[in-house]
């Protein structure tokens, strides 16, 4: 039983020169690992620029402290007690453990190491199917597309799992066998790390078509049975979570309602910026690489079209596409274009290892000098300290991007980044209408409906503009990041009583 982590390939056909000689992990792979790590170290603070990082760590802290996973909302006052599951609980525990052991430096280091190892391993696998430079170019394109999404969040911990899963499936196709049972363990890890795992089952289902119908007709039944057994086992493995099948239902519910998708940046359509343009170019190039042998590559094309459509509709799926595409096209491209096929690689020299060691120590030394912190625009610390100094209590109204910080600080939120499960049922639509209204009446009614007594919002925002107009509301604090307002009428009433 071969491990899906093995990088050594088998050719798709006996006459296909798809494998080079020499070790898969080369000096170039090590250099790529160090280059990615060093590059990300120079932008370490940006890895902590997402507000969700802080609430993920807070949830991990709760899980460790209670020795259980939550089943209801414990972190907001608007949906307190409503059904909610920490479907990425394993990533949250890992992030919390890393933060507890090494602070924000540890969280950043973990993020960098995971991404650098993922890209280096991808390059190593590709380099035994195509020449070193095309393999490196594919990984560099992947890095460009991934850059906007390189954040210390659970989705990044799933990147190596996605790569291993896809490599395992493609390796099975090349060997003309059913996927390795080891992939079932990969799926169990994936389902507990991140909610993207259903796409792994979809990819496997589509590639099963190649495993069946590209074979001689006399083998269709036998191959169909093998792949069907694997797909059934993989689906069962995807239910091995503390919540059973509930994470599946959450994923379907997110796309079923669609309410929150309209208001979150990562769920917007793919933008024609550098990352988006490169992603579209990669999609066109990938389809072009598979088109010459349409019959054999039909199911790989189906995977790319699906992932491409998902990416164009929601930019967050660019990650999935750009990591899967090179794995699908490397072998077929080498079959069609002889100049892409790898040449024997020379053995590494002792001096190469010395250079890598020196570069690695230099990177470690530089990392030791860093003291990354969450970005100020998602960490309104001075504003919260002012509110606490004033003794403000009761339900808070907060900016969406401040939700993670407030959860980490033990303040129950009005809204936060858990909009995949809660803040639905018309909640976000009503919030948007109140914010967009020309007058403050709808906004005032929203605050009254939820019993809001104070607010922490962006200094320059629609919320702040409304709060400045509300009768009885007073500004307590304002800085470049956030402003704090409170209902002074409640304070006056309390003093009179």
Short mmCIF file of C-alpha atoms in Angstrom, two decimals:
data_model
loop_
_atom_site.label_atom_id
_atom_site.label_comp_id
_atom_site.label_asym_id
_atom_site.label_seq_id
_atom_site.Cartn_x
_atom_site.Cartn_y
_atom_site.Cartn_z
CA UNK A 1 0.00 0.00 0.00
CA UNK A 2 1.76 3.12 -1.22
CA UNK A 3 1.57 6.33 0.77
CA UNK A 4 0.00 9.29 -1.07
CA UNK A 5 2.88 11.39 0.19
CA UNK A 6 5.34 9.53 -2.02
CA UNK A 7 6.69 11.83 -4.70
CA UNK A 8 7.99 9.19 -7.10
CA UNK A 9 5.65 8.89 -10.12
CA UNK A 10 4.68 6.13 -12.45
CA UNK A 11 4.15 6.98 -16.11
CA UNK A 12 0.61 7.35 -17.48
CA UNK A 13 1.54 5.07 -20.39
CA UNK A 14 4.43 2.71 -20.87
CA UNK A 15 5.80 4.88 -23.68
CA UNK A 16 5.39 8.20 -21.82
CA UNK A 17 8.60 9.69 -20.57
CA UNK A 18 7.05 11.58 -17.68
CA UNK A 19 9.58 10.82 -14.99
CA UNK A 20 13.05 12.20 -14.54
CA UNK A 21 15.78 10.53 -12.61
CA UNK A 22 17.22 11.67 -9.33
CA UNK A 23 15.59 12.60 -6.04
CA UNK A 24 12.28 14.47 -6.16
CA UNK A 25 13.27 16.95 -3.45
CA UNK A 26 16.21 18.78 -4.99
CA UNK A 27 18.34 21.75 -4.09
CA UNK A 28 15.93 23.89 -6.11
CA UNK A 29 13.08 22.72 -3.88
CA UNK A 30 15.04 23.68 -0.79
CA UNK A 31 15.95 27.03 -2.30
CA UNK A 32 12.30 27.66 -3.15
CA UNK A 33 11.29 26.80 0.41
CA UNK A 34 13.81 29.29 1.81
CA UNK A 35 12.90 31.98 -0.73
CA UNK A 36 9.18 31.76 0.06
CA UNK A 37 9.87 31.75 3.80
CA UNK A 38 12.22 34.72 3.56
CA UNK A 39 9.82 36.66 1.36
CA UNK A 40 6.92 36.12 3.75
CA UNK A 41 9.05 37.08 6.74
CA UNK A 42 9.43 40.55 5.23
CA UNK A 43 5.65 40.97 5.33
CA UNK A 44 4.98 39.13 8.57
CA UNK A 45 2.53 41.70 9.95
CA UNK A 46 0.33 41.33 6.86
CA UNK A 47 -0.23 37.68 7.71
CA UNK A 48 -2.11 38.92 10.79
CA UNK A 49 -4.19 41.46 8.89
CA UNK A 50 -7.41 39.46 8.89
CA UNK A 51 -9.87 39.92 11.79
CA UNK A 52 -10.85 36.25 11.75
CA UNK A 53 -7.43 35.13 13.00
CA UNK A 54 -8.19 36.42 16.48
CA UNK A 55 -11.55 34.73 16.89
CA UNK A 56 -10.18 31.44 15.54
CA UNK A 57 -7.56 31.51 18.29
CA UNK A 58 -10.19 32.43 20.87
CA UNK A 59 -12.34 29.46 19.83
CA UNK A 60 -9.31 27.18 20.07
CA UNK A 61 -8.66 28.54 23.56
CA UNK A 62 -12.25 27.73 24.57
CA UNK A 63 -12.02 24.20 23.18
CA UNK A 64 -8.79 23.48 25.05
CA UNK A 65 -10.09 25.03 28.29
CA UNK A 66 -13.36 23.08 28.18
CA UNK A 67 -12.15 19.84 26.62
CA UNK A 68 -15.09 19.93 24.22
CA UNK A 69 -16.28 21.59 21.03
CA UNK A 70 -19.05 24.21 21.07
CA UNK A 71 -22.50 23.47 19.69
CA UNK A 72 -24.09 26.89 20.23
CA UNK A 73 -23.00 30.49 19.82
CA UNK A 74 -21.04 31.59 22.86
CA UNK A 75 -19.44 34.72 21.44
CA UNK A 76 -22.17 37.13 20.28
CA UNK A 77 -25.10 38.72 22.07
CA UNK A 78 -27.25 38.89 18.92
CA UNK A 79 -27.34 35.11 18.36
CA UNK A 80 -26.33 33.82 21.80
CA UNK A 81 -27.41 30.22 22.31
CA UNK A 82 -28.28 29.65 18.65
CA UNK A 83 -26.85 26.53 16.93
CA UNK A 84 -23.25 27.03 15.86
CA UNK A 85 -20.36 24.60 15.40
CA UNK A 86 -16.61 25.13 15.23
CA UNK A 87 -16.25 23.09 12.03
CA UNK A 88 -12.55 24.01 11.77
CA UNK A 89 -11.87 23.07 15.37
CA UNK A 90 -8.55 21.29 14.73
CA UNK A 91 -7.03 24.33 12.99
CA UNK A 92 -8.32 26.54 15.78
CA UNK A 93 -6.68 24.38 18.41
CA UNK A 94 -3.42 24.38 16.43
CA UNK A 95 -3.49 28.18 16.08
CA UNK A 96 -4.25 28.62 19.77
CA UNK A 97 -1.53 26.17 20.81
CA UNK A 98 0.99 27.95 18.63
CA UNK A 99 -0.05 31.34 20.00
CA UNK A 100 0.08 30.09 23.58
CA UNK A 101 3.55 28.66 23.06
CA UNK A 102 5.21 31.40 21.02
CA UNK A 103 2.82 34.35 20.72
CA UNK A 104 2.12 36.04 17.42
CA UNK A 105 5.62 35.16 16.20
CA UNK A 106 4.69 31.51 16.51
CA UNK A 107 1.46 31.98 14.56
CA UNK A 108 3.30 33.79 11.77
CA UNK A 109 6.08 31.19 11.69
CA UNK A 110 3.59 28.34 11.45
CA UNK A 111 1.80 30.07 8.57
CA UNK A 112 5.04 30.69 6.69
CA UNK A 113 6.38 27.17 7.17
CA UNK A 114 3.14 25.56 6.01
CA UNK A 115 2.94 27.63 2.83
CA UNK A 116 6.65 27.35 2.02
CA UNK A 117 6.56 23.57 2.50
CA UNK A 118 3.42 23.27 0.36
CA UNK A 119 4.91 25.15 -2.57
CA UNK A 120 8.29 23.40 -2.29
CA UNK A 121 6.63 19.98 -2.22
CA UNK A 122 4.49 20.94 -5.21
CA UNK A 123 7.61 22.01 -7.12
CA UNK A 124 9.36 18.77 -6.21
CA UNK A 125 6.45 16.66 -7.49
CA UNK A 126 6.11 18.67 -10.68
CA UNK A 127 9.83 18.51 -11.40
CA UNK A 128 9.70 14.75 -11.95
CA UNK A 129 7.09 15.27 -14.67
CA UNK A 130 8.32 18.41 -16.39
CA UNK A 131 11.59 20.30 -16.58
CA UNK A 132 12.75 22.29 -13.59
CA UNK A 133 11.98 25.73 -15.01
CA UNK A 134 8.36 25.03 -16.04
CA UNK A 135 7.80 23.43 -12.64
CA UNK A 136 9.26 26.46 -10.90
CA UNK A 137 7.22 28.82 -13.10
CA UNK A 138 4.01 27.00 -12.16
CA UNK A 139 4.79 27.39 -8.48
CA UNK A 140 5.65 31.09 -8.86
CA UNK A 141 2.32 31.65 -10.63
CA UNK A 142 0.63 29.84 -7.75
CA UNK A 143 2.39 32.11 -5.27
CA UNK A 144 1.19 35.24 -7.08
CA UNK A 145 -2.42 34.03 -7.07
CA UNK A 146 -2.23 32.94 -3.43
CA UNK A 147 -0.62 36.16 -2.18
CA UNK A 148 -3.83 38.08 -1.32
CA UNK A 149 -5.04 35.07 0.67
CA UNK A 150 -1.86 34.30 2.62
CA UNK A 151 -3.23 34.89 6.10
CA UNK A 152 -2.95 33.11 9.43
CA UNK A 153 -6.27 31.35 9.11
CA UNK A 154 -7.45 27.72 8.90
CA UNK A 155 -7.72 27.73 5.10
CA UNK A 156 -3.94 28.00 4.79
CA UNK A 157 -3.39 24.93 6.98
CA UNK A 158 -5.50 23.02 4.45
CA UNK A 159 -3.25 23.90 1.50
CA UNK A 160 -0.85 20.96 1.97
CA UNK A 161 -3.80 18.63 2.47
CA UNK A 162 -5.34 19.72 -0.84
CA UNK A 163 -2.01 19.18 -2.62
CA UNK A 164 -1.46 15.73 -1.09
CA UNK A 165 -5.04 14.70 -1.89
CA UNK A 166 -4.81 15.77 -5.54
CA UNK A 167 -1.36 14.21 -5.97
CA UNK A 168 -2.73 10.97 -4.53
CA UNK A 169 -5.61 10.91 -7.01
CA UNK A 170 -3.44 11.76 -10.02
CA UNK A 171 -0.81 9.22 -8.99
CA UNK A 172 -3.55 6.57 -8.88
CA UNK A 173 -4.59 7.51 -12.42
CA UNK A 174 -0.99 7.27 -13.61
CA UNK A 175 -0.54 3.88 -11.97
CA UNK A 176 -3.92 2.70 -13.27
CA UNK A 177 -5.08 1.67 -9.82
CA UNK A 178 -7.65 2.85 -7.31
CA UNK A 179 -6.53 5.65 -4.97
CA UNK A 180 -4.52 4.59 -1.95
CA UNK A 181 -6.42 3.95 1.30
CA UNK A 182 -3.97 6.40 2.89
CA UNK A 183 -6.01 9.14 1.28
CA UNK A 184 -8.86 8.33 3.64
CA UNK A 185 -6.68 9.50 6.52
CA UNK A 186 -5.89 12.63 4.53
CA UNK A 187 -9.63 13.31 4.21
CA UNK A 188 -10.16 12.82 7.95
CA UNK A 189 -7.47 15.41 8.67
CA UNK A 190 -8.89 17.77 6.03
CA UNK A 191 -12.47 17.67 7.29
CA UNK A 192 -11.35 18.68 10.78
CA UNK A 193 -8.99 21.40 9.59
CA UNK A 194 -11.12 23.35 7.11
CA UNK A 195 -14.51 23.45 5.46
CA UNK A 196 -13.14 23.19 1.91
CA UNK A 197 -13.01 19.39 2.03
CA UNK A 198 -16.21 18.74 -0.03
CA UNK A 199 -14.37 19.95 -3.12
CA UNK A 200 -11.91 17.11 -2.54
CA UNK A 201 -14.75 14.62 -2.89
CA UNK A 202 -15.99 16.38 -6.03
CA UNK A 203 -12.51 16.30 -7.59
CA UNK A 204 -12.23 12.60 -6.77
CA UNK A 205 -15.64 11.91 -8.28
CA UNK A 206 -14.76 13.66 -11.53
CA UNK A 207 -11.33 12.06 -11.84
CA UNK A 208 -12.94 8.68 -11.24
CA UNK A 209 -14.36 9.13 -14.75
CA UNK A 210 -10.83 9.10 -16.14
CA UNK A 211 -9.93 6.10 -14.01
CA UNK A 212 -12.86 4.22 -15.49
CA UNK A 213 -13.61 5.35 -19.04
CA UNK A 214 -10.08 5.96 -20.32
CA UNK A 215 -9.44 2.26 -19.74
CA UNK A 216 -10.48 -0.49 -22.18
CA UNK A 217 -14.24 -1.12 -22.13
CA UNK A 218 -13.72 -4.60 -20.70
CA UNK A 219 -12.26 -3.03 -17.53
CA UNK A 220 -14.97 -0.44 -16.93
CA UNK A 221 -16.98 -2.50 -14.48
CA UNK A 222 -13.98 -3.52 -12.39
CA UNK A 223 -12.56 0.00 -12.28
CA UNK A 224 -15.96 1.52 -11.53
CA UNK A 225 -16.31 -0.77 -8.54
CA UNK A 226 -12.85 0.16 -7.23
CA UNK A 227 -13.45 3.89 -7.54
CA UNK A 228 -16.97 3.62 -6.15
CA UNK A 229 -15.65 1.86 -3.05
CA UNK A 230 -13.02 4.57 -2.60
CA UNK A 231 -15.54 7.38 -3.04
CA UNK A 232 -17.91 5.78 -0.56
CA UNK A 233 -15.10 5.30 1.97
CA UNK A 234 -13.93 8.88 1.43
CA UNK A 235 -17.44 10.19 2.00
CA UNK A 236 -17.68 8.23 5.23
CA UNK A 237 -14.23 9.51 6.24
CA UNK A 238 -15.54 13.06 5.71
CA UNK A 239 -18.03 12.41 8.50
CA UNK A 240 -15.33 11.55 11.07
CA UNK A 241 -15.61 14.76 13.05
CA UNK A 242 -16.90 15.65 16.52
CA UNK A 243 -19.99 16.93 14.72
CA UNK A 244 -20.57 13.99 12.39
CA UNK A 245 -22.24 15.12 9.17
CA UNK A 246 -23.06 18.64 10.44
CA UNK A 247 -20.10 20.34 8.67
CA UNK A 248 -21.48 19.06 5.36
CA UNK A 249 -24.82 20.69 6.09
CA UNK A 250 -23.15 23.97 7.05
CA UNK A 251 -21.35 24.14 3.70
CA UNK A 252 -24.55 23.52 1.77
CA UNK A 253 -26.44 26.01 3.94
CA UNK A 254 -23.91 28.74 3.21
CA UNK A 255 -24.51 28.53 -0.54
CA UNK A 256 -28.21 27.87 -0.03
CA UNK A 257 -28.93 31.15 1.73
CA UNK A 258 -26.24 33.23 0.07
CA UNK A 259 -27.08 36.15 2.33
CA UNK A 260 -23.65 36.69 3.84
CA UNK A 261 -21.78 36.18 0.54
CA UNK A 262 -22.81 39.58 -0.78
CA UNK A 263 -21.11 41.46 2.05
CA UNK A 264 -17.76 39.66 2.49
CA UNK A 265 -14.80 40.59 0.30
CA UNK A 266 -13.45 37.08 -0.21
CA UNK A 267 -16.83 35.95 -1.55
CA UNK A 268 -16.90 38.63 -4.25
CA UNK A 269 -16.21 37.82 -7.94
CA UNK A 270 -12.62 37.52 -9.08
CA UNK A 271 -11.12 40.98 -9.57
CA UNK A 272 -8.98 41.88 -12.57
CA UNK A 273 -6.01 42.88 -10.43
CA UNK A 274 -2.61 41.20 -10.71
CA UNK A 275 -3.67 38.09 -8.82
CA UNK A 276 -6.97 37.74 -10.66
CA UNK A 277 -5.47 38.37 -14.10
CA UNK A 278 -2.73 35.80 -13.51
CA UNK A 279 -5.35 33.30 -12.30
CA UNK A 280 -7.41 33.73 -15.48
CA UNK A 281 -4.26 33.37 -17.60
CA UNK A 282 -3.42 30.17 -15.70
CA UNK A 283 -6.94 28.85 -16.34
CA UNK A 284 -6.67 29.48 -20.09
CA UNK A 285 -3.17 27.97 -20.25
CA UNK A 286 -4.25 24.90 -18.27
CA UNK A 287 -7.22 24.23 -20.54
CA UNK A 288 -4.98 24.72 -23.56
CA UNK A 289 -2.49 22.19 -22.21
CA UNK A 290 -5.20 19.54 -21.87
CA UNK A 291 -7.12 20.27 -25.09
CA UNK A 292 -4.86 18.36 -27.56
CA UNK A 293 -5.86 15.00 -26.07
CA UNK A 294 -9.48 15.84 -25.32
CA UNK A 295 -10.73 12.28 -24.90
CA UNK A 296 -8.11 11.27 -22.35
CA UNK A 297 -8.18 14.59 -20.49
CA UNK A 298 -11.93 15.23 -20.55
CA UNK A 299 -12.43 14.69 -16.84
CA UNK A 300 -9.42 16.79 -15.88
CA UNK A 301 -10.86 19.55 -18.03
CA UNK A 302 -14.15 19.16 -16.14
CA UNK A 303 -12.32 19.67 -12.83
CA UNK A 304 -10.57 22.78 -14.13
CA UNK A 305 -13.79 24.23 -15.55
CA UNK A 306 -15.56 23.66 -12.25
CA UNK A 307 -12.79 25.20 -10.16
CA UNK A 308 -12.39 28.02 -12.67
CA UNK A 309 -16.11 28.86 -12.54
CA UNK A 310 -16.03 28.79 -8.73
CA UNK A 311 -12.98 31.06 -8.76
CA UNK A 312 -14.54 33.58 -11.14
CA UNK A 313 -17.70 33.72 -9.04
CA UNK A 314 -15.95 33.82 -5.65
CA UNK A 315 -12.34 34.97 -5.44
CA UNK A 316 -11.60 32.80 -2.40
CA UNK A 317 -11.68 29.70 -4.63
CA UNK A 318 -8.66 30.91 -6.58
CA UNK A 319 -6.60 29.09 -3.94
CA UNK A 320 -8.16 25.75 -4.82
CA UNK A 321 -7.78 26.21 -8.55
CA UNK A 322 -4.15 27.36 -8.57
CA UNK A 323 -2.94 24.49 -6.37
CA UNK A 324 -4.86 21.78 -8.21
CA UNK A 325 -4.30 22.89 -11.83
CA UNK A 326 -0.54 22.24 -12.12
CA UNK A 327 -0.95 18.74 -10.71
CA UNK A 328 -3.60 17.91 -13.29
CA UNK A 329 -1.79 19.27 -16.33
CA UNK A 330 1.87 18.34 -15.69
CA UNK A 331 1.70 14.75 -16.94
CA UNK A 332 -0.48 15.40 -20.01
CA UNK A 333 1.60 18.43 -20.97
CA UNK A 334 4.80 16.38 -20.88
CA UNK A 335 3.15 13.71 -23.03
CA UNK A 336 2.22 16.26 -25.70
CA UNK A 337 5.33 18.46 -25.64
CA UNK A 338 8.58 16.52 -25.61
CA UNK A 339 10.62 19.59 -24.68
CA UNK A 340 8.81 19.77 -21.34
CA UNK A 341 9.93 16.30 -20.28
CA UNK A 342 12.49 16.34 -17.46
CA UNK A 343 16.13 15.54 -17.92
CA UNK A 344 18.25 13.55 -15.43
CA UNK A 345 19.21 15.82 -12.56
CA UNK A 346 22.73 15.94 -11.22
CA UNK A 347 23.30 14.88 -7.66
CA UNK A 348 23.54 17.66 -5.16
CA UNK A 349 27.00 18.69 -3.98
CA UNK A 350 28.09 19.21 -0.37
CA UNK A 351 28.53 22.91 -1.10
CA UNK A 352 24.82 23.09 -2.03
CA UNK A 353 23.86 21.83 1.42
CA UNK A 354 26.20 24.31 3.05
CA UNK A 355 24.65 27.21 1.13
CA UNK A 356 21.15 26.07 2.13
CA UNK A 357 22.19 25.78 5.75
CA UNK A 358 23.64 29.29 5.76
CA UNK A 359 20.52 30.71 4.12
CA UNK A 360 18.31 28.85 6.57
CA UNK A 361 20.22 30.16 9.58
CA UNK A 362 20.04 33.69 8.16
CA UNK A 363 16.27 33.37 7.79
CA UNK A 364 15.96 32.05 11.35
CA UNK A 365 18.08 34.92 12.63
CA UNK A 366 15.92 37.44 10.85
CA UNK A 367 12.75 35.77 12.15
CA UNK A 368 14.06 36.06 15.71
CA UNK A 369 14.21 39.84 15.37
CA UNK A 370 10.56 40.16 14.36
CA UNK A 371 7.73 40.99 16.72
CA UNK A 372 4.62 40.78 14.52
CA UNK A 373 1.30 42.01 15.82
CA UNK A 374 -2.23 41.95 14.39
CA UNK A 375 -2.83 44.88 12.06
CA UNK A 376 -4.06 48.06 13.81
CA UNK A 377 -7.09 48.32 11.52
CA UNK A 378 -8.52 45.12 13.05
CA UNK A 379 -7.24 45.72 16.60
CA UNK A 380 -8.84 48.87 18.09
CA UNK A 381 -7.09 48.43 21.43
CA UNK A 382 -7.09 52.11 22.48
CA UNK A 383 -10.80 52.40 21.75
CA UNK A 384 -11.66 49.32 23.82
CA UNK A 385 -9.48 50.55 26.69
CA UNK A 386 -11.36 53.86 26.65
CA UNK A 387 -14.69 52.02 26.78
CA UNK A 388 -13.56 49.90 29.68
CA UNK A 389 -12.16 52.94 31.45
CA UNK A 390 -15.57 54.57 31.20
CA UNK A 391 -17.19 51.39 32.49
CA UNK A 392 -19.38 50.85 29.43
CA UNK A 393 -21.32 47.64 29.63
CA UNK A 394 -24.25 46.04 27.91
CA UNK A 395 -24.72 44.98 24.29
CA UNK A 396 -22.21 46.57 21.91
CA UNK A 397 -22.60 47.57 18.30
CA UNK A 398 -19.33 46.86 16.50
CA UNK A 399 -17.79 47.10 13.07
CA UNK A 400 -17.63 43.72 11.29
CA UNK A 401 -13.83 43.80 11.20
CA UNK A 402 -13.61 44.42 14.97
CA UNK A 403 -15.54 41.25 15.81
CA UNK A 404 -12.53 38.95 16.02
CA UNK A 405 -10.68 41.34 18.32
CA UNK A 406 -13.68 41.70 20.63
CA UNK A 407 -14.14 37.92 20.88
CA UNK A 408 -10.47 37.56 21.76
CA UNK A 409 -10.95 40.23 24.44
CA UNK A 410 -13.99 38.50 25.92
CA UNK A 411 -16.58 41.00 24.62
CA UNK A 412 -19.72 39.49 23.11
CA UNK A 413 -20.17 40.88 19.62
CA UNK A 414 -22.98 42.36 17.59
CA UNK A 415 -21.45 40.84 14.45
CA UNK A 416 -18.22 39.04 13.56
CA UNK A 417 -16.66 36.81 10.92
CA UNK A 418 -18.74 33.70 11.60
CA UNK A 419 -21.30 34.66 8.97
CA UNK A 420 -21.19 31.21 7.37
CA UNK A 421 -23.57 29.95 10.07
CA UNK A 422 -25.01 32.88 12.00
CA UNK A 423 -25.90 36.54 11.34
CA UNK A 424 -28.29 35.20 8.71
CA UNK A 425 -32.07 35.11 8.43
CA UNK A 426 -32.18 38.66 7.11
CA UNK A 427 -29.81 40.02 9.79
CA UNK A 428 -27.09 41.22 7.42
CA UNK A 429 -29.59 42.53 4.89
CA UNK A 430 -31.30 44.59 7.61
CA UNK A 431 -27.92 45.86 8.80
CA UNK A 432 -26.95 46.93 5.30
CA UNK A 433 -30.26 48.77 4.79
CA UNK A 434 -29.85 50.61 8.10
CA UNK A 435 -26.27 51.60 7.26
CA UNK A 436 -27.16 52.73 3.75
CA UNK A 437 -30.19 54.82 4.77
CA UNK A 438 -29.87 58.57 4.16
CA UNK A 439 -31.17 59.40 7.63
CA UNK A 440 -30.34 57.91 11.04
CA UNK A 441 -33.86 56.67 11.85
CA UNK A 442 -33.41 53.12 10.55
CA UNK A 443 -30.02 52.87 12.24
CA UNK A 444 -31.48 54.09 15.54
CA UNK A 445 -34.28 51.51 15.25
CA UNK A 446 -31.70 48.77 14.66
CA UNK A 447 -29.79 49.75 17.81
CA UNK A 448 -33.00 49.85 19.83
CA UNK A 449 -34.13 46.46 18.54
CA UNK A 450 -30.94 44.85 19.86
CA UNK A 451 -30.73 46.89 23.05
CA UNK A 452 -27.39 48.45 22.08
CA UNK A 453 -25.85 50.67 24.78
CA UNK A 454 -22.48 51.50 23.21
CA UNK A 455 -20.65 51.19 19.93
CA UNK A 456 -17.11 50.72 18.63
CA UNK A 457 -16.86 51.52 14.93
CA UNK A 458 -14.41 52.73 12.31
CA UNK A 459 -13.72 56.42 12.62
CA UNK A 460 -14.66 57.08 9.00
CA UNK A 461 -17.63 54.84 8.32
CA UNK A 462 -21.35 54.93 7.67
CA UNK A 463 -21.87 53.71 11.23
CA UNK A 464 -19.91 56.62 12.72
CA UNK A 465 -21.84 59.11 10.55
CA UNK A 466 -25.14 57.78 11.89
CA UNK A 467 -23.96 57.68 15.50
CA UNK A 468 -22.89 61.33 15.33
CA UNK A 469 -26.47 62.24 14.43
CA UNK A 470 -28.28 60.19 17.09
CA UNK A 471 -29.91 62.21 19.87
CA UNK A 472 -28.47 61.33 23.26
CA UNK A 473 -25.42 59.53 21.93
CA UNK A 474 -22.00 60.87 22.90
CA UNK A 475 -18.56 60.20 21.44
CA UNK A 476 -16.18 58.97 24.12
CA UNK A 477 -13.07 58.26 22.04
CA UNK A 478 -11.77 58.72 18.53
CA UNK A 479 -8.45 57.88 16.93
CA UNK A 480 -7.23 56.99 13.45
CA UNK A 481 -8.68 53.49 13.70
CA UNK A 482 -11.85 53.52 15.76
CA UNK A 483 -14.36 55.65 17.61
CA UNK A 484 -16.43 54.79 20.68
CA UNK A 485 -19.94 56.14 21.22
CA UNK A 486 -22.35 55.48 24.06
CA UNK A 487 -25.96 56.23 24.91
CA UNK A 488 -25.61 59.01 27.51
CA UNK A 489 -29.34 58.88 28.23
CA UNK A 490 -28.96 55.51 29.91
CA UNK A 491 -26.13 56.88 32.04
CA UNK A 492 -28.29 59.86 33.08
CA UNK A 493 -31.21 57.59 33.90
CA UNK A 494 -28.96 55.41 36.03
CA UNK A 495 -27.66 58.45 37.91
CA UNK A 496 -31.19 59.75 38.60
CA UNK A 497 -32.25 56.38 39.94
#
